Structure formats: C-alpha cells, structure tokens
mmCIF file of C-alpha atoms and ligand atoms in Angstrom:
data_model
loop_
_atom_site.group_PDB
_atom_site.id
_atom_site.type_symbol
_atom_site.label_atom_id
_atom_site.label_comp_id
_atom_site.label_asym_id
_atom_site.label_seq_id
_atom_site.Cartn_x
_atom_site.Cartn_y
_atom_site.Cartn_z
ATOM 1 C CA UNK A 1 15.588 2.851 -19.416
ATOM 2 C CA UNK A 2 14.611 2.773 -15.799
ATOM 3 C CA UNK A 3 16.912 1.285 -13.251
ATOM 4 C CA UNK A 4 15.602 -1.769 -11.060
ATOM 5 C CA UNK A 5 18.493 -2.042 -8.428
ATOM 6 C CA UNK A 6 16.715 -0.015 -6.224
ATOM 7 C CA UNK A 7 13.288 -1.732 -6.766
ATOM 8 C CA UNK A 8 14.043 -5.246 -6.147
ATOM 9 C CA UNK A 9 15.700 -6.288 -2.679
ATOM 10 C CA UNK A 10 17.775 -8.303 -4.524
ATOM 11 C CA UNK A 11 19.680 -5.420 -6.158
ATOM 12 C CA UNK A 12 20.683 -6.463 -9.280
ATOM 13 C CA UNK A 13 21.824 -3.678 -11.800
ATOM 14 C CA UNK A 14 19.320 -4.417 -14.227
ATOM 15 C CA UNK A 15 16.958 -2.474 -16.182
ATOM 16 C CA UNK A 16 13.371 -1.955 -17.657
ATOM 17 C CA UNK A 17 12.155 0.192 -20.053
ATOM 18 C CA UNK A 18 9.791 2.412 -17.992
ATOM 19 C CA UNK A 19 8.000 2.476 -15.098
ATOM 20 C CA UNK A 20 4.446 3.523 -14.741
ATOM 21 C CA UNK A 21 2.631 4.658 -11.421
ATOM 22 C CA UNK A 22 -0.843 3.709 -10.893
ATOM 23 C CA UNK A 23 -2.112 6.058 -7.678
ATOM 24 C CA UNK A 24 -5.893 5.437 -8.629
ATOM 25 C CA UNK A 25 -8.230 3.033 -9.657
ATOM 26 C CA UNK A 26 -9.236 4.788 -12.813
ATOM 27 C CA UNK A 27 -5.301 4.945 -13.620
ATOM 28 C CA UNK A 28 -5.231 1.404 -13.258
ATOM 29 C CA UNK A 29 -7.588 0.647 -15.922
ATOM 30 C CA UNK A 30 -5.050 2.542 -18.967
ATOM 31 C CA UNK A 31 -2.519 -0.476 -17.627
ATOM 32 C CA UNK A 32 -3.892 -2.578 -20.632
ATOM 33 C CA UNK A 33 -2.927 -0.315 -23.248
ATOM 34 C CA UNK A 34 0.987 -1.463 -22.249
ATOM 35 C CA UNK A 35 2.270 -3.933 -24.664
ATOM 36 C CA UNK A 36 4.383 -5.627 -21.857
ATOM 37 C CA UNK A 37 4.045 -4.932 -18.872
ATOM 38 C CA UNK A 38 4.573 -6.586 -14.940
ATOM 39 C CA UNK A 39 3.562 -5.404 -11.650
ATOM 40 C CA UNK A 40 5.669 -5.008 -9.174
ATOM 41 C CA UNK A 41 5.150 -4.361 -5.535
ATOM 42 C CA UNK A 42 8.125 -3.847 -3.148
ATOM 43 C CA UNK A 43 9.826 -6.591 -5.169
ATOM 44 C CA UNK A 44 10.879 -8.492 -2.170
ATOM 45 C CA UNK A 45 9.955 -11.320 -3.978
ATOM 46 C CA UNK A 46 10.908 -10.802 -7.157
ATOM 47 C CA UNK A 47 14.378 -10.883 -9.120
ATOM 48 C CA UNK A 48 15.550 -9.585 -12.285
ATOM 49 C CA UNK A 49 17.728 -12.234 -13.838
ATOM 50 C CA UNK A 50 17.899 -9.980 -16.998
ATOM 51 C CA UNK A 51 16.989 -6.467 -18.386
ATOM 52 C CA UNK A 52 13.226 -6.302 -18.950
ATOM 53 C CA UNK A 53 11.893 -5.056 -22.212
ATOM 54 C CA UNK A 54 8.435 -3.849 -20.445
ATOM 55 C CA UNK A 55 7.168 -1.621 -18.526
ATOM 56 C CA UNK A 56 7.183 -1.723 -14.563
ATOM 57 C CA UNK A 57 3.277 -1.338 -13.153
ATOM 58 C CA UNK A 58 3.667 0.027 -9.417
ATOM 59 C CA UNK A 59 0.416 0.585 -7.336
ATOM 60 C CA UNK A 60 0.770 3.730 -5.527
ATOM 61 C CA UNK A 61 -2.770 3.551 -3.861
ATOM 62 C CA UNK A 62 -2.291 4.352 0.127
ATOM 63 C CA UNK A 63 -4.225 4.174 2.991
ATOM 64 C CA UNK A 64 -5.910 2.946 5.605
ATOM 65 C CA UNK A 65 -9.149 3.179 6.906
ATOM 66 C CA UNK A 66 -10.605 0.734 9.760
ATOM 67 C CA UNK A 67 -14.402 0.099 11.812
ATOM 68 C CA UNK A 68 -14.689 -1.667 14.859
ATOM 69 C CA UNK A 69 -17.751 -4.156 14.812
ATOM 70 C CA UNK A 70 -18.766 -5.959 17.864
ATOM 71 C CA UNK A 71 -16.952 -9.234 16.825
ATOM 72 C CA UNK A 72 -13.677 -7.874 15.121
ATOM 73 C CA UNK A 73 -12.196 -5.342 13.444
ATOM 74 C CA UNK A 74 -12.961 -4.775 9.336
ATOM 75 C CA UNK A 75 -9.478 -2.629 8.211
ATOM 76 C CA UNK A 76 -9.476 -1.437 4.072
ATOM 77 C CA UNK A 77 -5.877 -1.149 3.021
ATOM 78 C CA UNK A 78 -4.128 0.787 0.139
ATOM 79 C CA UNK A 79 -1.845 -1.653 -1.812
ATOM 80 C CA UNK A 80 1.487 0.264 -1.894
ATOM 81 C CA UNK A 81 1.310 0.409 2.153
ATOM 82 C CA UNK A 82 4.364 -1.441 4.008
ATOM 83 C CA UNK A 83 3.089 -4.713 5.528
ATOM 84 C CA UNK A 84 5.277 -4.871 8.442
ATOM 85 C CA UNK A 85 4.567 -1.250 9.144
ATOM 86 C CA UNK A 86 0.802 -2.069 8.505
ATOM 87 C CA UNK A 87 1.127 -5.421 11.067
ATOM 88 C CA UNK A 88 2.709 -2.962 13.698
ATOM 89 C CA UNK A 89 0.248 -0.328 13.204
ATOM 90 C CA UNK A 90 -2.489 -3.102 13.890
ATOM 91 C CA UNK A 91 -0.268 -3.930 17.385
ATOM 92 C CA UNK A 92 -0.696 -0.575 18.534
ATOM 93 C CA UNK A 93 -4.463 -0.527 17.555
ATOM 94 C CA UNK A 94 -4.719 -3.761 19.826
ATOM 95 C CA UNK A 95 -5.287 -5.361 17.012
ATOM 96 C CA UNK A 96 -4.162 -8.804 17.380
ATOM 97 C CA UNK A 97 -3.590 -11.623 14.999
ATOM 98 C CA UNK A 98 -0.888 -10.700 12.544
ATOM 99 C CA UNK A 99 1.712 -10.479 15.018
ATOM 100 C CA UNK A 100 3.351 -13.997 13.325
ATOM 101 C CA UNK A 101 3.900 -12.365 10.348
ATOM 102 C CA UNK A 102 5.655 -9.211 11.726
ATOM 103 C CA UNK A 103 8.838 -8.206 9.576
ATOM 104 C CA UNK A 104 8.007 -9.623 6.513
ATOM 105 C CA UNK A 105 8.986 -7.534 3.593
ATOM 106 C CA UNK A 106 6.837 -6.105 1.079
ATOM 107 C CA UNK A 107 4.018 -4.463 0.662
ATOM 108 C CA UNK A 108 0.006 -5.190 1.276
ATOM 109 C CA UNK A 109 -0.402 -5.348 -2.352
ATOM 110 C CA UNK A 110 1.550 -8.125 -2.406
ATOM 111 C CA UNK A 111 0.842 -10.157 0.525
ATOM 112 C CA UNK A 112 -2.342 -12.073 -1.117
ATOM 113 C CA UNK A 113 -0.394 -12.776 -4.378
ATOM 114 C CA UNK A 114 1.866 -15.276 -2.627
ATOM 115 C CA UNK A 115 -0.246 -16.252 0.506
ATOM 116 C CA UNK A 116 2.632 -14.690 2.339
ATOM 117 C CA UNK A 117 2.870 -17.171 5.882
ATOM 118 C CA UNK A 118 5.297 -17.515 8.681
ATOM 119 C CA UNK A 119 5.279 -19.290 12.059
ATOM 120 C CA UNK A 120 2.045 -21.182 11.579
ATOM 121 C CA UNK A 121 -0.214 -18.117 10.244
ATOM 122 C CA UNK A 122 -1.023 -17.578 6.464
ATOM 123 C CA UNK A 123 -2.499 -14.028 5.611
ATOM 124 C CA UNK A 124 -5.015 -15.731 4.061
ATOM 125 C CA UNK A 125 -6.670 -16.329 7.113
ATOM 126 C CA UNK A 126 -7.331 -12.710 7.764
ATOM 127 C CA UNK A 127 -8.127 -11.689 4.614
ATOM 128 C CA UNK A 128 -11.870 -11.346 3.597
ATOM 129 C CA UNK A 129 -11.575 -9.842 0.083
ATOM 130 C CA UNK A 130 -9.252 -8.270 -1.878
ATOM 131 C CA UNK A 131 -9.899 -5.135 -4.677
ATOM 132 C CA UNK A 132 -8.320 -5.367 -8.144
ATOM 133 C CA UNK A 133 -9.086 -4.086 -11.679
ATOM 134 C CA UNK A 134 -9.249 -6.483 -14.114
ATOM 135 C CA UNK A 135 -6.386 -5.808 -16.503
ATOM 136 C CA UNK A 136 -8.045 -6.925 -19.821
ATOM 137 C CA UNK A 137 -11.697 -5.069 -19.124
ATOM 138 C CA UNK A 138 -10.713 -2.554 -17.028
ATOM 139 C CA UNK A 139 -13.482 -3.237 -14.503
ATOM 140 C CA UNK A 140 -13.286 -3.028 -10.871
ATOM 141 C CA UNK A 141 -13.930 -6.119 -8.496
ATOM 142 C CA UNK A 142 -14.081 -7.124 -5.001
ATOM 143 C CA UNK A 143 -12.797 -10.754 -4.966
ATOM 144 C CA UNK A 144 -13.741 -12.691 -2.214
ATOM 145 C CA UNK A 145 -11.546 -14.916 -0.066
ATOM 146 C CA UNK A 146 -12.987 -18.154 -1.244
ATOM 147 C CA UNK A 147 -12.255 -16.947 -4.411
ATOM 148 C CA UNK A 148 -8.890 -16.188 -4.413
ATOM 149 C CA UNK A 149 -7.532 -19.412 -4.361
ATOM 150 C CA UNK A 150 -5.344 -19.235 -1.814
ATOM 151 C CA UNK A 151 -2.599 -21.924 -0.811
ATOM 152 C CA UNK A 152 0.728 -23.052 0.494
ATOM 153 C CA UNK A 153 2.704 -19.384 -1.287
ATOM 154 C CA UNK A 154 -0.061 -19.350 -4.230
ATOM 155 C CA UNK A 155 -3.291 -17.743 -5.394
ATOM 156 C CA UNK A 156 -5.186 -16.489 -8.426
ATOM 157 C CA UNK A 157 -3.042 -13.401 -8.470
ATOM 158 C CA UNK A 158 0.514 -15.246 -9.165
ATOM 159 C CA UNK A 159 -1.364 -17.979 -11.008
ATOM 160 C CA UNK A 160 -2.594 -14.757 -13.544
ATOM 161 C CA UNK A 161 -0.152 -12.964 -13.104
ATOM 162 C CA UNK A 162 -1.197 -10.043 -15.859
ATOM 163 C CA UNK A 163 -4.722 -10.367 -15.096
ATOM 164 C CA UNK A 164 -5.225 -8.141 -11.920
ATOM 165 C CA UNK A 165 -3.858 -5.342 -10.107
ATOM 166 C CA UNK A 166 -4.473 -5.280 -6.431
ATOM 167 C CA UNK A 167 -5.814 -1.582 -5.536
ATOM 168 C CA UNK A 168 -6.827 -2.522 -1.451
ATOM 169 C CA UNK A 169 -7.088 -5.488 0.638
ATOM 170 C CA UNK A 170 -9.815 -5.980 2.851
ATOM 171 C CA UNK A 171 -8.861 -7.602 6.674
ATOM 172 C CA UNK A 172 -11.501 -9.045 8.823
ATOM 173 C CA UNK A 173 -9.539 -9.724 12.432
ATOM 174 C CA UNK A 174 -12.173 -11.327 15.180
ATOM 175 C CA UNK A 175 -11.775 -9.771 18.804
ATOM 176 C CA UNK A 176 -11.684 -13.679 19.793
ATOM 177 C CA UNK A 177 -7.848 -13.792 19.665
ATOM 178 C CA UNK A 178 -6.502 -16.946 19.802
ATOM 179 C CA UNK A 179 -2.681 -16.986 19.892
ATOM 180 C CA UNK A 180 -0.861 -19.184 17.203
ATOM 181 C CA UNK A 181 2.128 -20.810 19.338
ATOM 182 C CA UNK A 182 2.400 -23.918 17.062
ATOM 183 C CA UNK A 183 5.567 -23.156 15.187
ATOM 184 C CA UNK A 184 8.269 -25.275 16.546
ATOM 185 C CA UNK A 185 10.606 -22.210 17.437
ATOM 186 C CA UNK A 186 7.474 -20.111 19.291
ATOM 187 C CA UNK A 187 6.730 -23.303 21.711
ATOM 188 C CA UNK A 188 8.627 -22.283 24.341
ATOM 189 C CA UNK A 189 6.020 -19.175 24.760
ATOM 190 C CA UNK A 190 3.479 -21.839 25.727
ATOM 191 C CA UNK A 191 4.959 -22.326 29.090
ATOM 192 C CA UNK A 192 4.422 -18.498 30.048
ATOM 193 C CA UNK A 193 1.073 -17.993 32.224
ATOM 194 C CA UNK A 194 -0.340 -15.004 30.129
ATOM 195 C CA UNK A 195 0.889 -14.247 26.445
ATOM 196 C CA UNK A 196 0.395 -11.481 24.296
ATOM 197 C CA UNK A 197 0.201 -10.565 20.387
ATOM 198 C CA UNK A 198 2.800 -8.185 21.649
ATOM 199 C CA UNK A 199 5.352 -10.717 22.838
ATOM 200 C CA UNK A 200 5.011 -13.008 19.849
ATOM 201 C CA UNK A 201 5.766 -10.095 17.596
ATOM 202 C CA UNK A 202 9.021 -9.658 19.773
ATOM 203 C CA UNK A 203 9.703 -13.402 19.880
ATOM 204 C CA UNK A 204 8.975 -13.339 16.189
ATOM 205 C CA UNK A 205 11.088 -10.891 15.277
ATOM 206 C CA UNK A 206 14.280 -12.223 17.431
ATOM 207 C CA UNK A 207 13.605 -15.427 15.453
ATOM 208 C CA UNK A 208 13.840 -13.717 12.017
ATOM 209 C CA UNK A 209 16.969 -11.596 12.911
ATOM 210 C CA UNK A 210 18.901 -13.938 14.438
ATOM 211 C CA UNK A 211 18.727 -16.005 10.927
ATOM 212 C CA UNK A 212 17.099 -14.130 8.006
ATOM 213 C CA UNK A 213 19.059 -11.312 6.644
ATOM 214 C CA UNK A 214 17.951 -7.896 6.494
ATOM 215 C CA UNK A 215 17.429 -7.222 2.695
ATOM 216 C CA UNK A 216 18.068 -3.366 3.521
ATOM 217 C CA UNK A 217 21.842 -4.699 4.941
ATOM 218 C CA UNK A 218 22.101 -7.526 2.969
ATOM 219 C CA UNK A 219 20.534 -7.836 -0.567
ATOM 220 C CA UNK A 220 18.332 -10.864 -0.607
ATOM 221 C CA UNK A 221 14.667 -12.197 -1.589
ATOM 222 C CA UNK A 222 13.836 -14.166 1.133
ATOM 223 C CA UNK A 223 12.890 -17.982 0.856
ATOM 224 C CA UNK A 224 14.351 -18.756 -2.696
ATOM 225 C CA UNK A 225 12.818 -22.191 -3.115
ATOM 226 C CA UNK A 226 9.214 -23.100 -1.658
ATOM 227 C CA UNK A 227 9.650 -26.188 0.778
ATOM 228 C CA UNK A 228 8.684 -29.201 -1.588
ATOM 229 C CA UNK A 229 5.552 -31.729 -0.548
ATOM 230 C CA UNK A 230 5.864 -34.858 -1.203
ATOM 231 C CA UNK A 231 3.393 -37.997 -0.222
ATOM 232 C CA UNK A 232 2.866 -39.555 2.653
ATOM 233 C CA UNK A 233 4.702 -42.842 0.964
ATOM 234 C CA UNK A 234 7.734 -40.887 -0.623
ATOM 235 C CA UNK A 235 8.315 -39.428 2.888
ATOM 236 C CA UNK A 236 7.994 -43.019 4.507
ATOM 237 C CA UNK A 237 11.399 -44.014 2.023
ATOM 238 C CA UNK A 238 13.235 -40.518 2.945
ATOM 239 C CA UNK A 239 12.970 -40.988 6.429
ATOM 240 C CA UNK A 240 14.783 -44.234 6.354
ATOM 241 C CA UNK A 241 17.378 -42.908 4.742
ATOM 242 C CA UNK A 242 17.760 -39.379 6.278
ATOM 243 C CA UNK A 243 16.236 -40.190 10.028
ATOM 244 C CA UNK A 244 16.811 -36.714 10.919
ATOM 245 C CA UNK A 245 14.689 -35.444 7.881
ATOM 246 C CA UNK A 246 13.065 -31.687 8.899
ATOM 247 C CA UNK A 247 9.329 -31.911 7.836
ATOM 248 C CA UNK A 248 5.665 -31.204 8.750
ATOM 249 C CA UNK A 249 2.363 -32.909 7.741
ATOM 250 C CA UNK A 250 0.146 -31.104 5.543
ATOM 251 C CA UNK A 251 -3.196 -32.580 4.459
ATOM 252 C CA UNK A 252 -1.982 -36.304 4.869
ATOM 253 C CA UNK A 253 1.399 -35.175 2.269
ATOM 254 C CA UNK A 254 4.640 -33.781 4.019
ATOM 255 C CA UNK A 255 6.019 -30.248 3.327
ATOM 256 C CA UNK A 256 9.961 -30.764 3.410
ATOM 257 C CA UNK A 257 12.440 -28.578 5.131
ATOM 258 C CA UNK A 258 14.388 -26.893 1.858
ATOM 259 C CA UNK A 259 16.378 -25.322 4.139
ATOM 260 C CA UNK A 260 17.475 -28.527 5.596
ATOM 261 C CA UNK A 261 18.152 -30.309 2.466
ATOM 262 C CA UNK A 262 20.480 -27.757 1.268
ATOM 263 C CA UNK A 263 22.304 -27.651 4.413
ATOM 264 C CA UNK A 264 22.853 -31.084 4.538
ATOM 265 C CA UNK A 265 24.523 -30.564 1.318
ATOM 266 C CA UNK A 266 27.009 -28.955 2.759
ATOM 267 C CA UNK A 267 26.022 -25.428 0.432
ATOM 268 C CA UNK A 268 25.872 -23.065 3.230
ATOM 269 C CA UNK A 269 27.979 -20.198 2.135
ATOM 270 C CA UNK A 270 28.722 -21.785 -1.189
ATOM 271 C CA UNK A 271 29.329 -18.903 -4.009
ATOM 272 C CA UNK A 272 28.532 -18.394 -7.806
ATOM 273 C CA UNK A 273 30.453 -14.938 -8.073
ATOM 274 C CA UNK A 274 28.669 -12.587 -5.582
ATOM 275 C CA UNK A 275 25.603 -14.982 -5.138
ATOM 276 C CA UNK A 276 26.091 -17.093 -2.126
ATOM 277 C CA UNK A 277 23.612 -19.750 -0.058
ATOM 278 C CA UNK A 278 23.358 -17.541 3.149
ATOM 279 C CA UNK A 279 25.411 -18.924 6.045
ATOM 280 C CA UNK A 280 22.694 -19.148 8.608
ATOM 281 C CA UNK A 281 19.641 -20.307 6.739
ATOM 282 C CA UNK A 282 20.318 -22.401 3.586
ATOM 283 C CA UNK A 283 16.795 -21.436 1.859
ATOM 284 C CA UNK A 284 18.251 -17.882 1.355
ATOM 285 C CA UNK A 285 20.164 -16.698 -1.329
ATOM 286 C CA UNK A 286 22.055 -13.341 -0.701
ATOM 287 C CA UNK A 287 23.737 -11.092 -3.152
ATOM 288 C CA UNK A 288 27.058 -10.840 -1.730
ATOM 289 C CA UNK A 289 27.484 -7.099 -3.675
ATOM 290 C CA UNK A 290 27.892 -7.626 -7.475
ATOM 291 C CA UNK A 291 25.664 -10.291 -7.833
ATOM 292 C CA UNK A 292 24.433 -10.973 -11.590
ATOM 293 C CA UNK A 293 21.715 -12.670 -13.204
ATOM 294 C CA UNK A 294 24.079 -15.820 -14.323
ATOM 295 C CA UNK A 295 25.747 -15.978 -10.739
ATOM 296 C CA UNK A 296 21.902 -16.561 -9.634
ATOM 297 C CA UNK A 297 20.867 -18.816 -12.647
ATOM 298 C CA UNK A 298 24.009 -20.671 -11.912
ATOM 299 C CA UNK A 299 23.767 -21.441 -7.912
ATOM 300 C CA UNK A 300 20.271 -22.026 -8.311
ATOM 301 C CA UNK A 301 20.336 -24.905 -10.698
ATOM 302 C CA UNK A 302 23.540 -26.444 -8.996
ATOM 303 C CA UNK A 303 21.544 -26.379 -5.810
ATOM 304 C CA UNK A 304 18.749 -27.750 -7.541
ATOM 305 C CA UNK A 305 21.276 -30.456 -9.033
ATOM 306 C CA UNK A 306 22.551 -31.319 -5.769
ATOM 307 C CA UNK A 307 19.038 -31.887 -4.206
ATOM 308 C CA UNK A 308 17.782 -33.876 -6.901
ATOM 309 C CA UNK A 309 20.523 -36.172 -6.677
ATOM 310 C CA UNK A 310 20.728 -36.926 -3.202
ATOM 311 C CA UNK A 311 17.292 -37.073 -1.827
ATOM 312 C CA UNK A 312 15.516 -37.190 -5.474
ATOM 313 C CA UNK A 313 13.329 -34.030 -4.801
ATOM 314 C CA UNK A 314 12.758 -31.154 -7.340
ATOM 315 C CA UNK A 315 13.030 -27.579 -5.260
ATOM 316 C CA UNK A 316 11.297 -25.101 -7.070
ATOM 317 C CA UNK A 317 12.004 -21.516 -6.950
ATOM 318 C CA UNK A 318 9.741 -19.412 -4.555
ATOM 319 C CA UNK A 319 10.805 -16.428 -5.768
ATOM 320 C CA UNK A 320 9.379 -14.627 -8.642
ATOM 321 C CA UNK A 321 12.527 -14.734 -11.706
ATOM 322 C CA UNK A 322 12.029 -11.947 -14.463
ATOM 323 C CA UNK A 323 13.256 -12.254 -17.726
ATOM 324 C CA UNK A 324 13.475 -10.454 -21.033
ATOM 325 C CA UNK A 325 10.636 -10.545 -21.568
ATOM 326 C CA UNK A 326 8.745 -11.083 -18.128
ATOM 327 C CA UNK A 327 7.998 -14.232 -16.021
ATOM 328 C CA UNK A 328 10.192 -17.164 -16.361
ATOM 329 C CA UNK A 329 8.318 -20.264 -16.413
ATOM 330 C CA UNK A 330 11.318 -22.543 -16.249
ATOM 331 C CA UNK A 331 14.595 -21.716 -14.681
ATOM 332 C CA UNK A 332 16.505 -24.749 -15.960
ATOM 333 C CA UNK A 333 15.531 -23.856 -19.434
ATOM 334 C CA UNK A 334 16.361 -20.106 -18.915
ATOM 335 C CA UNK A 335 18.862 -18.842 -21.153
ATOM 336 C CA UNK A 336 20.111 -15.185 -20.686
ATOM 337 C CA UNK A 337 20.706 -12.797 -24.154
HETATM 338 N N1 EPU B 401 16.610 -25.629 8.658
HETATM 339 C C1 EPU B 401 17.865 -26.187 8.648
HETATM 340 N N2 EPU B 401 18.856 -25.538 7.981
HETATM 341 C C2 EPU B 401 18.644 -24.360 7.328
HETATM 342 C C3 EPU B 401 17.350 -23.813 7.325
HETATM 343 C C4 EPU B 401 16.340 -24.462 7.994
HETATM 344 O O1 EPU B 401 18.109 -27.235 9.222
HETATM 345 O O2 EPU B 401 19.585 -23.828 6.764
HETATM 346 C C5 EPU B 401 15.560 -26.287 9.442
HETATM 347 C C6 EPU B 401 15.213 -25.429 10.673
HETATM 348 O O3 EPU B 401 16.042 -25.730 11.754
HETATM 349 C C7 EPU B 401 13.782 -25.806 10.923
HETATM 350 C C8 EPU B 401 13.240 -26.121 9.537
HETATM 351 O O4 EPU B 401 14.359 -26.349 8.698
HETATM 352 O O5 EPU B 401 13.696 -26.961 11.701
HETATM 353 C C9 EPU B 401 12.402 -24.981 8.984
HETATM 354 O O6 EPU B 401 13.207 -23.797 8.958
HETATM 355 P P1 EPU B 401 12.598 -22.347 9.231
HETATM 356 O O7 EPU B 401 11.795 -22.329 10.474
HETATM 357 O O8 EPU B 401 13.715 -21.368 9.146
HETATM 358 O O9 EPU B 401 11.575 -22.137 8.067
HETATM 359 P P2 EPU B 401 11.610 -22.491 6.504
HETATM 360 O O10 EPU B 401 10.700 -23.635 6.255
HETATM 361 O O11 EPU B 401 13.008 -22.611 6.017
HETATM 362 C C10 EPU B 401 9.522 -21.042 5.961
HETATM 363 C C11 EPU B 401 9.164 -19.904 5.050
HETATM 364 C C12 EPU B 401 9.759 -18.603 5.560
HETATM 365 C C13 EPU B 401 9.221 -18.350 6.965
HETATM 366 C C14 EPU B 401 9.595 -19.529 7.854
HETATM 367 C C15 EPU B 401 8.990 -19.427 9.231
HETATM 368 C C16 EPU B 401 8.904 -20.930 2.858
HETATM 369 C C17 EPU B 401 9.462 -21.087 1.481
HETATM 370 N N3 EPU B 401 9.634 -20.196 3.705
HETATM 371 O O12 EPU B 401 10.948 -21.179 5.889
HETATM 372 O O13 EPU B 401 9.295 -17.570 4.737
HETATM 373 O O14 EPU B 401 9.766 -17.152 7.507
HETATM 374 O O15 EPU B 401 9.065 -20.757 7.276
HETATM 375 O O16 EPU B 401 7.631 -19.689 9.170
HETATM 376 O O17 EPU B 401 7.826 -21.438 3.132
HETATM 377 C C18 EPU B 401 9.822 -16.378 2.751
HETATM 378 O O18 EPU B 401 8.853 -16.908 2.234
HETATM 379 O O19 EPU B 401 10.552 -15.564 2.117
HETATM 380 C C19 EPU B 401 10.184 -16.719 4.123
HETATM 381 C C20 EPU B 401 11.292 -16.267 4.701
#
C-alpha cells in the first residue's frame, strides 16, 4: 500500500497500491503492462475520494534546456519540473510572458492536461508542442499545439486520460512581449507609465495570496468547480434576476463566476466535517485537517444542490476526483465502499 496524503495537496489519508516512477522515456513505455494504473503529477489537481486499487504513474523526467532565436525563445521542459519555479526561472531569464500564471501549483507535466489559465493568459498560448508516449503502443510523439485540443481547463490529455504520459513540454515565448493587463483585478497596472513582466508577477502573486490558500499551509486543490458557460440567452434571464451577476463573455456564451454563485449562497465557510467552502474565495474547498472522502462527496453535492436550485446552473467539478478504481465520471452518482 502506498500512502497518497503526501501526494495530493488535498491530503487525504488515502491509499494506492503502488507507485511507479517513470525517469525515462523508455521507462515510460513498460507503463502499459499495469493493469490499473493513473498518472499523477503534483496532484494539485487531483483528490482521492477513496483508496485506489492501482498503481500511481509519476513522471520523474527533469530538465530544462532553452535556445534563443531571433524572434523568441524555444525552452524544452522535463515534466516533473515545478511550474511556478519554472515561470520564475523564465523571469530571471527575461523571459517574459508567463508572469500571469506565476504561483500556480503543480508541475509542467501537468500544466497542458488542464489548460492551466489565470488572469487572462492560458498556457496554451505558449505552448508549441508537447512530448508523450503513447500508453497503448509505447511509441514516442511530439504533439503539436493544434493538436492538443486545448480549451477553457481541457485538452486531449484529461479527455484520454490513460492514453499519454507527458515526458517534456515544448514553450515557444516571442521577444514581442505584449503585457496581458485585461483581468479585472490587474487593471489598475494600466495606469502606470512603464510595466514590467516583473511587476505583474508581483501584482499577481499579491492577488493570489491575499485570497487563495497556500495548499502547503492549508490543504486544498484549488478551483473545485470550473466556472459554468451558459448562452448568451440563459445569461439575458439571470441577469434580471441577479443584476449583480459576476461573468465574462466568451465566444458570444458567458463563463459564470462559480465563485460568486456560491457566495451568494451564503456557503462561505460552510463545513461537512473537516471540509469547508474557504472563507475568502467560495470556489475553494479546503481540508480543514481530517478531511475525508464523504466530508468532500458530501459539501460538494450540497453546493451543487444549492446552485442548481437557485440560479438553475449545474457546477461541475474542476478538480480531478479518484475513486476505487480511478476517475470518477460522475460525482452525484459516486458511491464510496
Ligand atoms: N467572486 C466572488 N466571490 C468569491 C469568489 C469570486 O464574488 O467567493 C468573484 C470575484 O470577485 C471576481 C469573480 O468572482 O469578480 C472571479 O473571481 P476570481 O478572479 O477569484 O477568479 P475565479 O473565476 O473564481 C478563476 C480560475 C482560477 C484563477 C482565477 C484568476 C477557474 C475554475 N478558476 O477563478 O484558477 O486563479 O480565475 O484568473 O477557472 C484553479 O484553476 O485552481 C484556479 C485557482
């Protein structure tokens, strides 16, 4: 049995039946011969509602290695590297372009599989390809960005989520920096006569302290629910009814605040044993101490509940829930053994 408190930022005292560290591409290819298996990187973003009967798949595979072209910067990176220690490592470089999505947990590994985004930047838009053996063949490949799929917190990675293991990640950051002030909370930079990717990292980061809490303090997996979308007419109806509705157009449909549905609610700091909505941003859910799988099962769907009921939208979990036996397709349906 291995133990996953210490492997998920969530800490829950759960277990799996091994673990197995890949630290090379031709390592990664025996992964197929696992019965059941799920890769994990950092698992910021990932919660273990139950124990797992399967084995734990970690890519071990560091590194960096960059070339400076006359337009940009091309930088190779090993999968099990730290992104926020990665972003700041680019900052020091002179790098600029990542500095919005300074301090998010996890690893570069992971960052495709969710099209990890904050304060108006997606990684997506850096990335130009990302390296991964295909699980079932064993073969290497170089997938390109317009191949990965990538969206609002999804790509071919979480849609196959057994299919590939992500060995490096290939950045392509222009020279022609462009900083990305559109975020509500980052306007206020605007009115400054020079700005830097230094500054926004530092605005950035005050931003995520003063409301996000520090999974190494307080055990948590960041957003729990993606912000819904809903069309342009549904949005129309809400706004008449909730005029001081949070959201922001995407694509002609409107991405909802989550965070300001829930707090609306009144759920801020509401409990299910140690799991508890966090007090100063309503899209978290922290683990208090003892959390357990049922506490989480149980504050997710009444929060769910709630939300359906009073502004007749269906939050679904951003955060990736492990079973018994692996991903859990539907958490209402979820029954632990
Ligand atoms: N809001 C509230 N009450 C709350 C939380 C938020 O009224 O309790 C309001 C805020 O005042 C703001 C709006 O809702 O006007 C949006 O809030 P915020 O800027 O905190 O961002 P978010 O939409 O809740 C998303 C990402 C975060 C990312 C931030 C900043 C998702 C699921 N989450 O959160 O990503 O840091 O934007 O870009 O898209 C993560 O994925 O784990 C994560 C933390």
């Amino acid at each position: 049995m291995w133990p996953l408190a210490s492997h998920h930022s969530f800490k829950i005292n759960n277990y799996a039946s091994d673990v197995f560290n890949v630290t090379s591409v031709a390592e990664a290819r025996s992964v197929a011969n696992l019965d059941n298996y799920l890769i994990l990187g950092e698992g910021t973003n990932t919660l273990f509602i139950d124990n797992y009967d399967g084995v734990i798949v970690k890519s071990c595979i560091t590194g960096i290695s960059y070339e400076e072209k006359k337009s940009g910067w091309h930088i190779r990176v090993g999968a099990q590297e730290n992104w926020h220690d990665f972003v700041v490592w680019t900052l020091t470089k002179n790098i600029c372009g990542l500095e919005n999505l300074v301090l998010i947990p996890g690893s570069v590994g992971a960052a495709p599989v969710q099209n990890i985004g904050a304060y108006g930047v997606e990684v997506s838009q850096y990335i130009q390809s990302v390296e991964a053996v295909h699980i079932d063949t064993g073969e290497s490949h170089t997938i390109a960005n317009t191949e990965c799929e990538f969206s609002y917190r999804d790509s071919i990675f979480k849609k196959n989520p057994r299919s590939w293991l992500i060995t490096h990640v290939n950045f392509n950051i222009s020279k022609a920096w462009q900083p990305n002030l559109s975020y509500p909370a980052l306007a206020d930079l605007n009115n400054q006569t020079s700005i830097s990717a230094r500054a926004i990292a530092d605005a950035v980061t005050a931003i995520r302290s003063s409301k996000l809490p520090n999974p190494n303090e307080i055990p948590n997996a960041g957003s729990f629910f993606k912000n819904p979308v809903v069309s342009a007419e549904r949005y129309q109806q809400l706004i008449e009814d909730f005029p001081n509705l949070i959201a922001f157009e995407v694509g002609g449909d409107y991405k909802l605040a989550a965070g300001w549905l829930i707090e609306q609610l009144g759920l801020k700091g509401t409990c299910c044993g140690d799991c508890c909505v966090h007090d100063k941003q309503a899209l978290v859910l922290v683990n208090r101490g003892n959390a357990t799988g049922d506490n989480v099962l149980a504050l997710c769907r009444l929060i769910q509940q709630r939300v359906e009921q009073r502004f007749g939208v269906i939050l679904e979990p951003e955060v990736r829930m492990i079973g018994r036996n692996g991903l859990i397709d539907d958490i209402t349906k979820y029954q632990r053994s």
